[in-house]
Amino acid sequence: MGDEKIAVARRGGFKVEQSDMKRLGKLKAEIRAAYDREPLDLLVRDVQLVNVYSAEIVATNIGIKNGRVVTISSSLPKHTPTVVSDGEHNYAIPGLIDAHVHIETTLLTPPALAEVIVPRGTTTMLIDPMEISNVAGLDGLLVFINGIEDLPYRIFIEVSSRVPTAPGLETTGGALGVEETERLLDLEAAVSLGELDPAKIDTLSDEHLQKIIAAQRRGKIANGHAIGLTGAALQAYATAGLNDDHECVTFDELEERLALGMGVMVREGSSERNVDALISGIVEHGADTRNLMFCTDDKHTADIRSEGHINYNVNRAIELGLDPIEAIRMATLNTAQHFHIEHLLGSISPGRYADFILASSIENIEPERVFVNGELVAEKGQLVVTPPRVAYPDKLRHTVRLHHQLIDEDFMIPASGESIRARVIDLIPGQIVNNAIEATLAVKGGIVIADVEHDVLPMFCVERYGKNGNIGRGLIHGFGLKHGAIAGSVSHDHHNIVVVGVDRRDMRVAVDALVEAQGGFVVVSDGAVQAILPLPLCGLMSEEETEVVDRNLAEVRSAAHVLGCLLDAPFMALSFVSLPTVPTLGLTDRGLIDVLNHKIVPLSLD
Amino acid sequence: MGDEKIAVARRGGFKVEQSDMKRLGKLKAEIRAAYDREPLDLLVRDVQLVNVYSAEIVATNIGIKNGRVVTISSSLPKHTPTVVSDGEHNYAIPGLIDAHVHIETTLLTPPALAEVIVPRGTTTMLIDPMEISNVAGLDGLLVFINGIEDLPYRIFIEVSSRVPTAPGLETTGGALGVEETERLLDLEAAVSLGELDPAKIDTLSDEHLQKIIAAQRRGKIANGHAIGLTGAALQAYATAGLNDDHECVTFDELEERLALGMGVMVREGSSERNVDALISGIVEHGADTRNLMFCTDDKHTADIRSEGHINYNVNRAIELGLDPIEAIRMATLNTAQHFHIEHLLGSISPGRYADFILASSIENIEPERVFVNGELVAEKGQLVVTPPRVAYPDKLRHTVRLHHQLIDEDFMIPASGESIRARVIDLIPGQIVNNAIEATLAVKGGIVIADVEHDVLPMFCVERYGKNGNIGRGLIHGFGLKHGAIAGSVSHDHHNIVVVGVDRRDMRVAVDALVEAQGGFVVVSDGAVQAILPLPLCGLMSEEETEVVDRNLAEVRSAAHVLGCLLDAPFMALSFVSLPTVPTLGLTDRGLIDVLNHKIVPLSLD
């Protein structure tokens, strides 16, 4: 074995949990403790252990050394453990795993997120950091994940496969080509190639197929995103090497995927809710659950707080009639097996991390206590440790830059003649897809006039990486603003600044306010900021605690409603209407995108 | 992606199936064929496909491109396939996998072995090349596996963890330290660290724990060899990172291993036969079979021919009452999942290699046809392709070298006085363990006299790598020779020359004959070779076809019986009595080994 520097370098420069030599020393202590040749660090006595391998519940004790489970035994060791904790006859359940999540959706940093998810029993998140990657690229991502090993939960990386999502149709801050993807896949924390858009298979994209091959060469899997795929298209997708899908919404889709050897992640997020349909189908028709997992994909902190996180998926599945141990397996062992990390987690077994929940029920899991790495991290719904705050570097905290100073007149849509028949994006409340409609608007002095009465408003997408000063111009129906403007720097997946408004000065002020705050959500009227949620980390995330973020988010929403906005979640709507990959239309800094035809189209239909 | 040279270098110099760029081109064709945009290479029509994911049997057709399955569909493609083959309504079963096998036991080269195993439906072998590694080391092993991608079956490597098995107690030709092991683990064909002796965990061997860590760092598993382990010792073994066991002989052991998250390979070899006990237990008591696999470990070609290979394990399990699809899963999907190669094989699914069996029954699998890589390789029990012969280099064909020429007098045991009370190895017929007994023998002229009447004969282990000229001297009971000598160069795991005999000249002639033949099994009497099976490849394997090897083996056995030998398999007994790790005594070139105390002991008890 080489020296430690070489070992770390081989792993791509990412600070791993431990060097080989340190790991060796610890492993020896773990083995000695397993043999009862030296004391355990912790013995959790008197638990009803949910064994996800044998599908049995066993009255026993859990012995822990160096953060690992080393003994499962009903007899006590002869060496007195350093600490003995009374399990109080609770069920001991392996820590829950979210199989696919975009952590940026929570608007929180990983340390701040801990208090939201860990008390609900989630101890491992498999994150696809697509948003950060689009903003900050390889180097930014490496900086972002530096320090994740100090969190009170585990993070593994699904290496984002679409950065940018729509090359040529948008300007992004970063890009992950094949080489960058290979570097990331070399990290031990990387467990897969992240969800891959079926269009890339349909069009036989060299870059994306090379990324799949790169993952396979490293013994890692490739995550799918098989939205709506069936028949030959689904088989072509599986042939390409995609190993799972989290976009499955019907039981028929689930059965088809499982039969092709694809895993299925049953998702329950804030808007995409698939547990009821899929689990009901399984309960009614039967299905082998070994390749089923749970995920949230995108779930807001308010929803996590009110209904739970992955424990919600498990609890609801049980309520729908799934066997509790099968439901728990879907959130633990199955995911660990699928991602080739079963030797580390997914069960309470010797050699695995001591990540587990103590709960009084396995039919409705509300953790009494949560242990991660053998340490008590949450109790009765509260985090009981303080995750170390990360001092993120300026590279991630100063990402919003305009190419040049904007003026009010930049927020006008030029046109000739007396009127214009134009394409208009029509929001569908609560959905990320939209309709393409048309409207005829007046033109005065060469400028398109907003039709506030019929809620057809101008919308702009301002390039914010200081690269080219692009401004995309469009029209949108559905926000309902009567005056003022709203703007945000979260705009999938390029995360330029999107702004909608009645008044061009308010729009300019809103964009300037976001540059000043280095990102966020803002509401402006009468030339002044009415409310703002700053998101200075990549323009995507706050560095505040969840309470502060929640309060600010409520304020900006409420301020938007004061301006007449009709939507429950106006900033979410704003963030998805910029997507060049979700039908029907999207607005990027390059212009209006006809999503189904993958091209930029003019605003005017004349 | 770098250029091809770099890609190959990254994989440790092992010639991989295809470079990334070639793979890309093929993958695109596979996807196009899956979409029915170009013709399939082969369509196997009208099969009853055993879907190991859904546990269903489906009437369908299998579409193949570039050796991969790309479609499973009951409807026909619009492009006419290059070849259409009638499946004749047979069951289509995924090719069977042997989860753990020492290929050297067959005495055949991998190409010659094809005709023995492939017609029985085995399409993948996970080999632990421990014997070759002990003889020829890293470089020899790399040469040996060069060309395995041209075989009509697949070989993956379980990187031998004990080379040498007993450092300090034996001389070997090669050694795999941590660095060599890391190089081998970097190969794509390497799926695990090979079976690790529990003593290495018990004694906290740095070297062996480092090898486990090295496998884990690469996302690969570590195979166990948990013979007799239970309770704390088994938990310490699991804590150390061992992920499975193939030495499990009782249902209680099986249950204990599964509950700890260890896989169990249910073995049926020539001498170790565990299917009946383990499967009967599963049928009677129930067990989740997802972490169960099948292996042979060591099975002789005659036994494979008479009863089958992995299909025997499957058929017998079904006969004992196991559900046929569960039994088939144990030989296919479960093994692929356990070794992280599920994306390549273990099922008949899009993206996987087109390795499958057509058979008229799934309750007693006797393949009508066997396909590997989409090519018909066997039909009605016969191989129908000719595996390319490998021209092994002299490095592997000239490995038997004496340090200096021996004389008859080297085959004497010196002693003082009139008699000696000595340790004697007592063979137990049909087992690899032996008893330690004692005997008193006459000493004449300073030489111990064999007691032919009571079958206590001298035995020698002659170092054969030309390194030091060591000769270990011992006494053995159980061969029953009345005159002459027998000798072999297969002697686990160091593979020095072992010889037992009544006459010192015959012993010297036998050793010289093996040097001349570069290894093998030989019978000598009256100063002349009576029969010989040459094994010139590493002194372990023949380069002949199986018929020739079988005939020669029958001849040496029969010649040994003529000399009075009582054993059914004298050369197998000879090959295991040299093992310094199987109780009670072993004889290496360093001397007599007290196995349980890991030390060299004197022959004399006085």
PDB file of N, CA, C and O in Angstrom, chain B residues 107-162:
ATOM      1  N   LEU B 107      -7.819 -29.825 -13.809  1.00  0.00           N
ATOM      2  CA  LEU B 107      -6.571 -30.222 -14.487  1.00  0.00           C
ATOM      3  C   LEU B 107      -6.551 -29.775 -15.946  1.00  0.00           C
ATOM      4  O   LEU B 107      -5.617 -30.120 -16.680  1.00  0.00           O
ATOM      5  N   LEU B 108      -7.571 -29.032 -16.362  1.00  0.00           N
ATOM      6  CA  LEU B 108      -7.674 -28.623 -17.759  1.00  0.00           C
ATOM      7  C   LEU B 108      -7.398 -27.130 -17.897  1.00  0.00           C
ATOM      8  O   LEU B 108      -7.614 -26.358 -16.965  1.00  0.00           O
ATOM      9  N   THR B 109      -6.963 -26.731 -19.078  1.00  0.00           N
ATOM     10  CA  THR B 109      -6.884 -25.301 -19.377  1.00  0.00           C
ATOM     11  C   THR B 109      -8.311 -24.772 -19.564  1.00  0.00           C
ATOM     12  O   THR B 109      -9.229 -25.545 -19.859  1.00  0.00           O
ATOM     13  N   PRO B 110      -8.495 -23.466 -19.438  1.00  0.00           N
ATOM     14  CA  PRO B 110      -9.844 -22.913 -19.669  1.00  0.00           C
ATOM     15  C   PRO B 110     -10.438 -23.297 -21.032  1.00  0.00           C
ATOM     16  O   PRO B 110     -11.611 -23.676 -21.078  1.00  0.00           O
ATOM     17  N   PRO B 111      -9.666 -23.270 -22.142  1.00  0.00           N
ATOM     18  CA  PRO B 111     -10.306 -23.696 -23.398  1.00  0.00           C
ATOM     19  C   PRO B 111     -10.745 -25.159 -23.365  1.00  0.00           C
ATOM     20  O   PRO B 111     -11.832 -25.488 -23.826  1.00  0.00           O
ATOM     21  N   ALA B 112      -9.900 -26.013 -22.802  1.00  0.00           N
ATOM     22  CA  ALA B 112     -10.251 -27.436 -22.775  1.00  0.00           C
ATOM     23  C   ALA B 112     -11.440 -27.692 -21.854  1.00  0.00           C
ATOM     24  O   ALA B 112     -12.227 -28.619 -22.063  1.00  0.00           O
ATOM     25  N   LEU B 113     -11.590 -26.859 -20.829  1.00  0.00           N
ATOM     26  CA  LEU B 113     -12.683 -27.053 -19.874  1.00  0.00           C
ATOM     27  C   LEU B 113     -14.047 -26.765 -20.507  1.00  0.00           C
ATOM     28  O   LEU B 113     -15.076 -27.272 -20.051  1.00  0.00           O
ATOM     29  N   ALA B 114     -14.046 -25.942 -21.548  1.00  0.00           N
ATOM     30  CA  ALA B 114     -15.315 -25.517 -22.140  1.00  0.00           C
ATOM     31  C   ALA B 114     -16.225 -26.699 -22.461  1.00  0.00           C
ATOM     32  O   ALA B 114     -17.412 -26.687 -22.135  1.00  0.00           O
ATOM     33  N   GLU B 115     -15.655 -27.732 -23.068  1.00  0.00           N
ATOM     34  CA  GLU B 115     -16.538 -28.819 -23.512  1.00  0.00           C
ATOM     35  C   GLU B 115     -17.119 -29.620 -22.345  1.00  0.00           C
ATOM     36  O   GLU B 115     -18.071 -30.365 -22.521  1.00  0.00           O
ATOM     37  N   VAL B 116     -16.514 -29.457 -21.165  1.00  0.00           N
ATOM     38  CA  VAL B 116     -17.049 -30.161 -20.001  1.00  0.00           C
ATOM     39  C   VAL B 116     -18.192 -29.369 -19.363  1.00  0.00           C
ATOM     40  O   VAL B 116     -19.232 -29.933 -19.001  1.00  0.00           O
ATOM     41  N   ILE B 117     -18.024 -28.068 -19.225  1.00  0.00           N
ATOM     42  CA  ILE B 117     -19.013 -27.296 -18.448  1.00  0.00           C
ATOM     43  C   ILE B 117     -20.081 -26.619 -19.302  1.00  0.00           C
ATOM     44  O   ILE B 117     -21.230 -26.531 -18.874  1.00  0.00           O
ATOM     45  N   VAL B 118     -19.712 -26.105 -20.467  1.00  0.00           N
ATOM     46  CA  VAL B 118     -20.667 -25.291 -21.231  1.00  0.00           C
ATOM     47  C   VAL B 118     -21.897 -26.093 -21.672  1.00  0.00           C
ATOM     48  O   VAL B 118     -23.018 -25.614 -21.534  1.00  0.00           O
ATOM     49  N   PRO B 119     -21.718 -27.334 -22.153  1.00  0.00           N
ATOM     50  CA  PRO B 119     -22.912 -28.091 -22.537  1.00  0.00           C
ATOM     51  C   PRO B 119     -23.873 -28.336 -21.361  1.00  0.00           C
ATOM     52  O   PRO B 119     -25.044 -28.600 -21.575  1.00  0.00           O
ATOM     53  N   ARG B 120     -23.376 -28.202 -20.143  1.00  0.00           N
ATOM     54  CA  ARG B 120     -24.242 -28.347 -18.954  1.00  0.00           C
ATOM     55  C   ARG B 120     -24.908 -27.028 -18.560  1.00  0.00           C
ATOM     56  O   ARG B 120     -25.577 -26.951 -17.539  1.00  0.00           O
ATOM     57  N   GLY B 121     -24.617 -25.975 -19.318  1.00  0.00           N
ATOM     58  CA  GLY B 121     -25.338 -24.713 -19.080  1.00  0.00           C
ATOM     59  C   GLY B 121     -24.588 -23.687 -18.264  1.00  0.00           C
ATOM     60  O   GLY B 121     -25.113 -22.607 -18.002  1.00  0.00           O
ATOM     61  N   THR B 122     -23.366 -24.000 -17.838  1.00  0.00           N
ATOM     62  CA  THR B 122     -22.573 -23.012 -17.116  1.00  0.00           C
ATOM     63  C   THR B 122     -21.949 -22.051 -18.121  1.00  0.00           C
ATOM     64  O   THR B 122     -21.191 -22.483 -18.993  1.00  0.00           O
ATOM     65  N   THR B 123     -22.270 -20.785 -18.005  1.00  0.00           N
ATOM     66  CA  THR B 123     -21.742 -19.808 -18.961  1.00  0.00           C
ATOM     67  C   THR B 123     -20.815 -18.800 -18.292  1.00  0.00           C
ATOM     68  O   THR B 123     -20.154 -18.030 -18.984  1.00  0.00           O
ATOM     69  N   THR B 124     -20.759 -18.808 -16.982  1.00  0.00           N
ATOM     70  CA  THR B 124     -19.852 -17.899 -16.271  1.00  0.00           C
ATOM     71  C   THR B 124     -19.229 -18.608 -15.084  1.00  0.00           C
ATOM     72  O   THR B 124     -19.923 -19.256 -14.308  1.00  0.00           O
ATOM     73  N   MET B 125     -17.912 -18.437 -14.941  1.00  0.00           N
ATOM     74  CA  MET B 125     -17.185 -19.003 -13.813  1.00  0.00           C
ATOM     75  C   MET B 125     -16.497 -17.863 -13.076  1.00  0.00           C
ATOM     76  O   MET B 125     -15.752 -17.089 -13.686  1.00  0.00           O
ATOM     77  N   LEU B 126     -16.736 -17.790 -11.781  1.00  0.00           N
ATOM     78  CA  LEU B 126     -16.002 -16.835 -10.956  1.00  0.00           C
ATOM     79  C   LEU B 126     -14.877 -17.630 -10.317  1.00  0.00           C
ATOM     80  O   LEU B 126     -15.097 -18.408  -9.390  1.00  0.00           O
ATOM     81  N   ILE B 127     -13.693 -17.465 -10.856  1.00  0.00           N
ATOM     82  CA  ILE B 127     -12.585 -18.345 -10.445  1.00  0.00           C
ATOM     83  C   ILE B 127     -11.662 -17.658  -9.444  1.00  0.00           C
ATOM     84  O   ILE B 127     -11.370 -16.475  -9.557  1.00  0.00           O
ATOM     85  N   ASP B 128     -11.256 -18.432  -8.456  1.00  0.00           N
ATOM     86  CA  ASP B 128     -10.198 -18.002  -7.549  1.00  0.00           C
ATOM     87  C   ASP B 128      -8.948 -18.764  -7.983  1.00  0.00           C
ATOM     88  O   ASP B 128      -8.786 -19.942  -7.653  1.00  0.00           O
ATOM     89  N   PRO B 129      -8.047 -18.096  -8.737  1.00  0.00           N
ATOM     90  CA  PRO B 129      -6.898 -18.810  -9.319  1.00  0.00           C
ATOM     91  C   PRO B 129      -5.751 -18.908  -8.326  1.00  0.00           C
ATOM     92  O   PRO B 129      -4.630 -18.490  -8.589  1.00  0.00           O
ATOM     93  N   MET B 130      -6.080 -19.468  -7.170  1.00  0.00           N
ATOM     94  CA  MET B 130      -5.125 -19.522  -6.070  1.00  0.00           C
ATOM     95  C   MET B 130      -3.908 -20.365  -6.408  1.00  0.00           C
ATOM     96  O   MET B 130      -2.786 -20.030  -6.046  1.00  0.00           O
ATOM     97  N   GLU B 131      -4.149 -21.474  -7.117  1.00  0.00           N
ATOM     98  CA  GLU B 131      -3.034 -22.397  -7.369  1.00  0.00           C
ATOM     99  C   GLU B 131      -2.036 -21.773  -8.359  1.00  0.00           C
ATOM    100  O   GLU B 131      -0.829 -21.777  -8.135  1.00  0.00           O
ATOM    101  N   ILE B 132      -2.600 -21.243  -9.451  1.00  0.00           N
ATOM    102  CA  ILE B 132      -1.725 -20.603 -10.438  1.00  0.00           C
ATOM    103  C   ILE B 132      -0.950 -19.456  -9.797  1.00  0.00           C
ATOM    104  O   ILE B 132       0.238 -19.269 -10.053  1.00  0.00           O
ATOM    105  N   SER B 133      -1.627 -18.691  -8.958  1.00  0.00           N
ATOM    106  CA  SER B 133      -0.983 -17.538  -8.333  1.00  0.00           C
ATOM    107  C   SER B 133       0.164 -17.969  -7.436  1.00  0.00           C
ATOM    108  O   SER B 133       1.210 -17.329  -7.389  1.00  0.00           O
ATOM    109  N   ASN B 134      -0.033 -19.059  -6.706  1.00  0.00           N
ATOM    110  CA  ASN B 134       1.030 -19.540  -5.838  1.00  0.00           C
ATOM    111  C   ASN B 134       2.232 -20.018  -6.651  1.00  0.00           C
ATOM    112  O   ASN B 134       3.363 -19.893  -6.218  1.00  0.00           O
ATOM    113  N   VAL B 135       1.972 -20.552  -7.820  1.00  0.00           N
ATOM    114  CA  VAL B 135       3.079 -21.025  -8.656  1.00  0.00           C
ATOM    115  C   VAL B 135       3.729 -19.868  -9.403  1.00  0.00           C
ATOM    116  O   VAL B 135       4.945 -19.722  -9.419  1.00  0.00           O
ATOM    117  N   ALA B 136       2.897 -19.014 -10.026  1.00  0.00           N
ATOM    118  CA  ALA B 136       3.438 -18.093 -11.026  1.00  0.00           C
ATOM    119  C   ALA B 136       3.290 -16.618 -10.682  1.00  0.00           C
ATOM    120  O   ALA B 136       3.759 -15.756 -11.442  1.00  0.00           O
ATOM    121  N   GLY B 137       2.630 -16.307  -9.578  1.00  0.00           N
ATOM    122  CA  GLY B 137       2.563 -14.914  -9.124  1.00  0.00           C
ATOM    123  C   GLY B 137       1.732 -14.029 -10.036  1.00  0.00           C
ATOM    124  O   GLY B 137       1.000 -14.493 -10.921  1.00  0.00           O
ATOM    125  N   LEU B 138       1.864 -12.726  -9.792  1.00  0.00           N
ATOM    126  CA  LEU B 138       1.090 -11.724 -10.530  1.00  0.00           C
ATOM    127  C   LEU B 138       1.303 -11.839 -12.037  1.00  0.00           C
ATOM    128  O   LEU B 138       0.341 -11.909 -12.809  1.00  0.00           O
ATOM    129  N   ASP B 139       2.566 -11.853 -12.459  1.00  0.00           N
ATOM    130  CA  ASP B 139       2.832 -11.843 -13.901  1.00  0.00           C
ATOM    131  C   ASP B 139       2.287 -13.100 -14.561  1.00  0.00           C
ATOM    132  O   ASP B 139       1.709 -13.049 -15.644  1.00  0.00           O
ATOM    133  N   GLY B 140       2.477 -14.227 -13.889  1.00  0.00           N
ATOM    134  CA  GLY B 140       1.980 -15.479 -14.443  1.00  0.00           C
ATOM    135  C   GLY B 140       0.469 -15.473 -14.559  1.00  0.00           C
ATOM    136  O   GLY B 140      -0.112 -15.919 -15.555  1.00  0.00           O
ATOM    137  N   LEU B 141      -0.180 -14.920 -13.546  1.00  0.00           N
ATOM    138  CA  LEU B 141      -1.644 -14.879 -13.560  1.00  0.00           C
ATOM    139  C   LEU B 141      -2.142 -13.995 -14.697  1.00  0.00           C
ATOM    140  O   LEU B 141      -3.094 -14.342 -15.400  1.00  0.00           O
ATOM    141  N   LEU B 142      -1.486 -12.863 -14.876  1.00  0.00           N
ATOM    142  CA  LEU B 142      -1.901 -11.958 -15.961  1.00  0.00           C
ATOM    143  C   LEU B 142      -1.753 -12.636 -17.315  1.00  0.00           C
ATOM    144  O   LEU B 142      -2.597 -12.486 -18.195  1.00  0.00           O
ATOM    145  N   VAL B 143      -0.701 -13.405 -17.464  1.00  0.00           N
ATOM    146  CA  VAL B 143      -0.517 -14.134 -18.716  1.00  0.00           C
ATOM    147  C   VAL B 143      -1.595 -15.206 -18.855  1.00  0.00           C
ATOM    148  O   VAL B 143      -2.181 -15.403 -19.921  1.00  0.00           O
ATOM    149  N   PHE B 144      -1.871 -15.867 -17.763  1.00  0.00           N
ATOM    150  CA  PHE B 144      -2.847 -16.963 -17.795  1.00  0.00           C
ATOM    151  C   PHE B 144      -4.230 -16.474 -18.226  1.00  0.00           C
ATOM    152  O   PHE B 144      -4.917 -17.127 -19.009  1.00  0.00           O
ATOM    153  N   ILE B 145      -4.651 -15.318 -17.696  1.00  0.00           N
ATOM    154  CA  ILE B 145      -6.011 -14.861 -17.996  1.00  0.00           C
ATOM    155  C   ILE B 145      -6.086 -14.078 -19.300  1.00  0.00           C
ATOM    156  O   ILE B 145      -7.179 -13.759 -19.764  1.00  0.00           O
ATOM    157  N   ASN B 146      -4.945 -13.789 -19.880  1.00  0.00           N
ATOM    158  CA  ASN B 146      -4.950 -13.130 -21.184  1.00  0.00           C
ATOM    159  C   ASN B 146      -5.608 -14.086 -22.176  1.00  0.00           C
ATOM    160  O   ASN B 146      -5.214 -15.231 -22.306  1.00  0.00           O
ATOM    161  N   GLY B 147      -6.619 -13.631 -22.836  1.00  0.00           N
ATOM    162  CA  GLY B 147      -7.302 -14.495 -23.795  1.00  0.00           C
ATOM    163  C   GLY B 147      -8.603 -15.066 -23.284  1.00  0.00           C
ATOM    164  O   GLY B 147      -9.337 -15.699 -24.045  1.00  0.00           O
ATOM    165  N   ILE B 148      -8.928 -14.846 -22.003  1.00  0.00           N
ATOM    166  CA  ILE B 148     -10.175 -15.432 -21.502  1.00  0.00           C
ATOM    167  C   ILE B 148     -11.403 -14.848 -22.192  1.00  0.00           C
ATOM    168  O   ILE B 148     -12.457 -15.451 -22.184  1.00  0.00           O
ATOM    169  N   GLU B 149     -11.251 -13.674 -22.790  1.00  0.00           N
ATOM    170  CA  GLU B 149     -12.427 -13.082 -23.447  1.00  0.00           C
ATOM    171  C   GLU B 149     -12.761 -13.800 -24.748  1.00  0.00           C
ATOM    172  O   GLU B 149     -13.807 -13.546 -25.334  1.00  0.00           O
ATOM    173  N   ASP B 150     -11.913 -14.708 -25.191  1.00  0.00           N
ATOM    174  CA  ASP B 150     -12.210 -15.455 -26.417  1.00  0.00           C
ATOM    175  C   ASP B 150     -12.848 -16.814 -26.142  1.00  0.00           C
ATOM    176  O   ASP B 150     -13.133 -17.572 -27.061  1.00  0.00           O
ATOM    177  N   LEU B 151     -13.055 -17.129 -24.876  1.00  0.00           N
ATOM    178  CA  LEU B 151     -13.628 -18.430 -24.522  1.00  0.00           C
ATOM    179  C   LEU B 151     -15.131 -18.454 -24.814  1.00  0.00           C
ATOM    180  O   LEU B 151     -15.773 -17.408 -24.820  1.00  0.00           O
ATOM    181  N   PRO B 152     -15.699 -19.628 -24.975  1.00  0.00           N
ATOM    182  CA  PRO B 152     -17.158 -19.719 -25.125  1.00  0.00           C
ATOM    183  C   PRO B 152     -17.884 -19.715 -23.777  1.00  0.00           C
ATOM    184  O   PRO B 152     -18.988 -20.240 -23.674  1.00  0.00           O
ATOM    185  N   TYR B 153     -17.246 -19.206 -22.760  1.00  0.00           N
ATOM    186  CA  TYR B 153     -17.913 -18.921 -21.481  1.00  0.00           C
ATOM    187  C   TYR B 153     -17.138 -17.766 -20.854  1.00  0.00           C
ATOM    188  O   TYR B 153     -16.073 -17.380 -21.356  1.00  0.00           O
ATOM    189  N   ARG B 154     -17.679 -17.184 -19.796  1.00  0.00           N
ATOM    190  CA  ARG B 154     -17.021 -16.024 -19.195  1.00  0.00           C
ATOM    191  C   ARG B 154     -16.261 -16.401 -17.934  1.00  0.00           C
ATOM    192  O   ARG B 154     -16.735 -17.219 -17.159  1.00  0.00           O
ATOM    193  N   ILE B 155     -15.135 -15.753 -17.758  1.00  0.00           N
ATOM    194  CA  ILE B 155     -14.376 -15.924 -16.516  1.00  0.00           C
ATOM    195  C   ILE B 155     -14.234 -14.564 -15.844  1.00  0.00           C
ATOM    196  O   ILE B 155     -13.865 -13.578 -16.490  1.00  0.00           O
ATOM    197  N   PHE B 156     -14.582 -14.512 -14.576  1.00  0.00           N
ATOM    198  CA  PHE B 156     -14.241 -13.359 -13.740  1.00  0.00           C
ATOM    199  C   PHE B 156     -13.321 -13.854 -12.628  1.00  0.00           C
ATOM    200  O   PHE B 156     -13.321 -15.038 -12.283  1.00  0.00           O
ATOM    201  N   ILE B 157     -12.572 -12.908 -12.060  1.00  0.00           N
ATOM    202  CA  ILE B 157     -11.526 -13.295 -11.112  1.00  0.00           C
ATOM    203  C   ILE B 157     -11.891 -12.912  -9.679  1.00  0.00           C
ATOM    204  O   ILE B 157     -12.255 -11.768  -9.401  1.00  0.00           O
ATOM    205  N   GLU B 158     -11.796 -13.876  -8.790  1.00  0.00           N
ATOM    206  CA  GLU B 158     -11.789 -13.614  -7.353  1.00  0.00           C
ATOM    207  C   GLU B 158     -10.309 -13.575  -6.969  1.00  0.00           C
ATOM    208  O   GLU B 158      -9.642 -14.616  -6.967  1.00  0.00           O
ATOM    209  N   VAL B 159      -9.789 -12.417  -6.697  1.00  0.00           N
ATOM    210  CA  VAL B 159      -8.332 -12.247  -6.556  1.00  0.00           C
ATOM    211  C   VAL B 159      -7.842 -12.950  -5.290  1.00  0.00           C
ATOM    212  O   VAL B 159      -8.181 -12.564  -4.171  1.00  0.00           O
ATOM    213  N   SER B 160      -7.055 -13.965  -5.503  1.00  0.00           N
ATOM    214  CA  SER B 160      -6.636 -14.842  -4.405  1.00  0.00           C
ATOM    215  C   SER B 160      -6.001 -14.047  -3.275  1.00  0.00           C
ATOM    216  O   SER B 160      -5.077 -13.268  -3.485  1.00  0.00           O
ATOM    217  N   SER B 161      -6.496 -14.278  -2.072  1.00  0.00           N
ATOM    218  CA  SER B 161      -6.038 -13.479  -0.928  1.00  0.00           C
ATOM    219  C   SER B 161      -4.912 -14.150  -0.172  1.00  0.00           C
ATOM    220  O   SER B 161      -4.278 -13.534   0.667  1.00  0.00           O
ATOM    221  N   ARG B 162      -4.693 -15.427  -0.465  1.00  0.00           N
ATOM    222  CA  ARG B 162      -3.680 -16.140   0.326  1.00  0.00           C
ATOM    223  C   ARG B 162      -2.624 -16.765  -0.569  1.00  0.00           C
ATOM    224  O   ARG B 162      -2.669 -17.953  -0.858  1.00  0.00           O
TER     225      ARG B 162
END
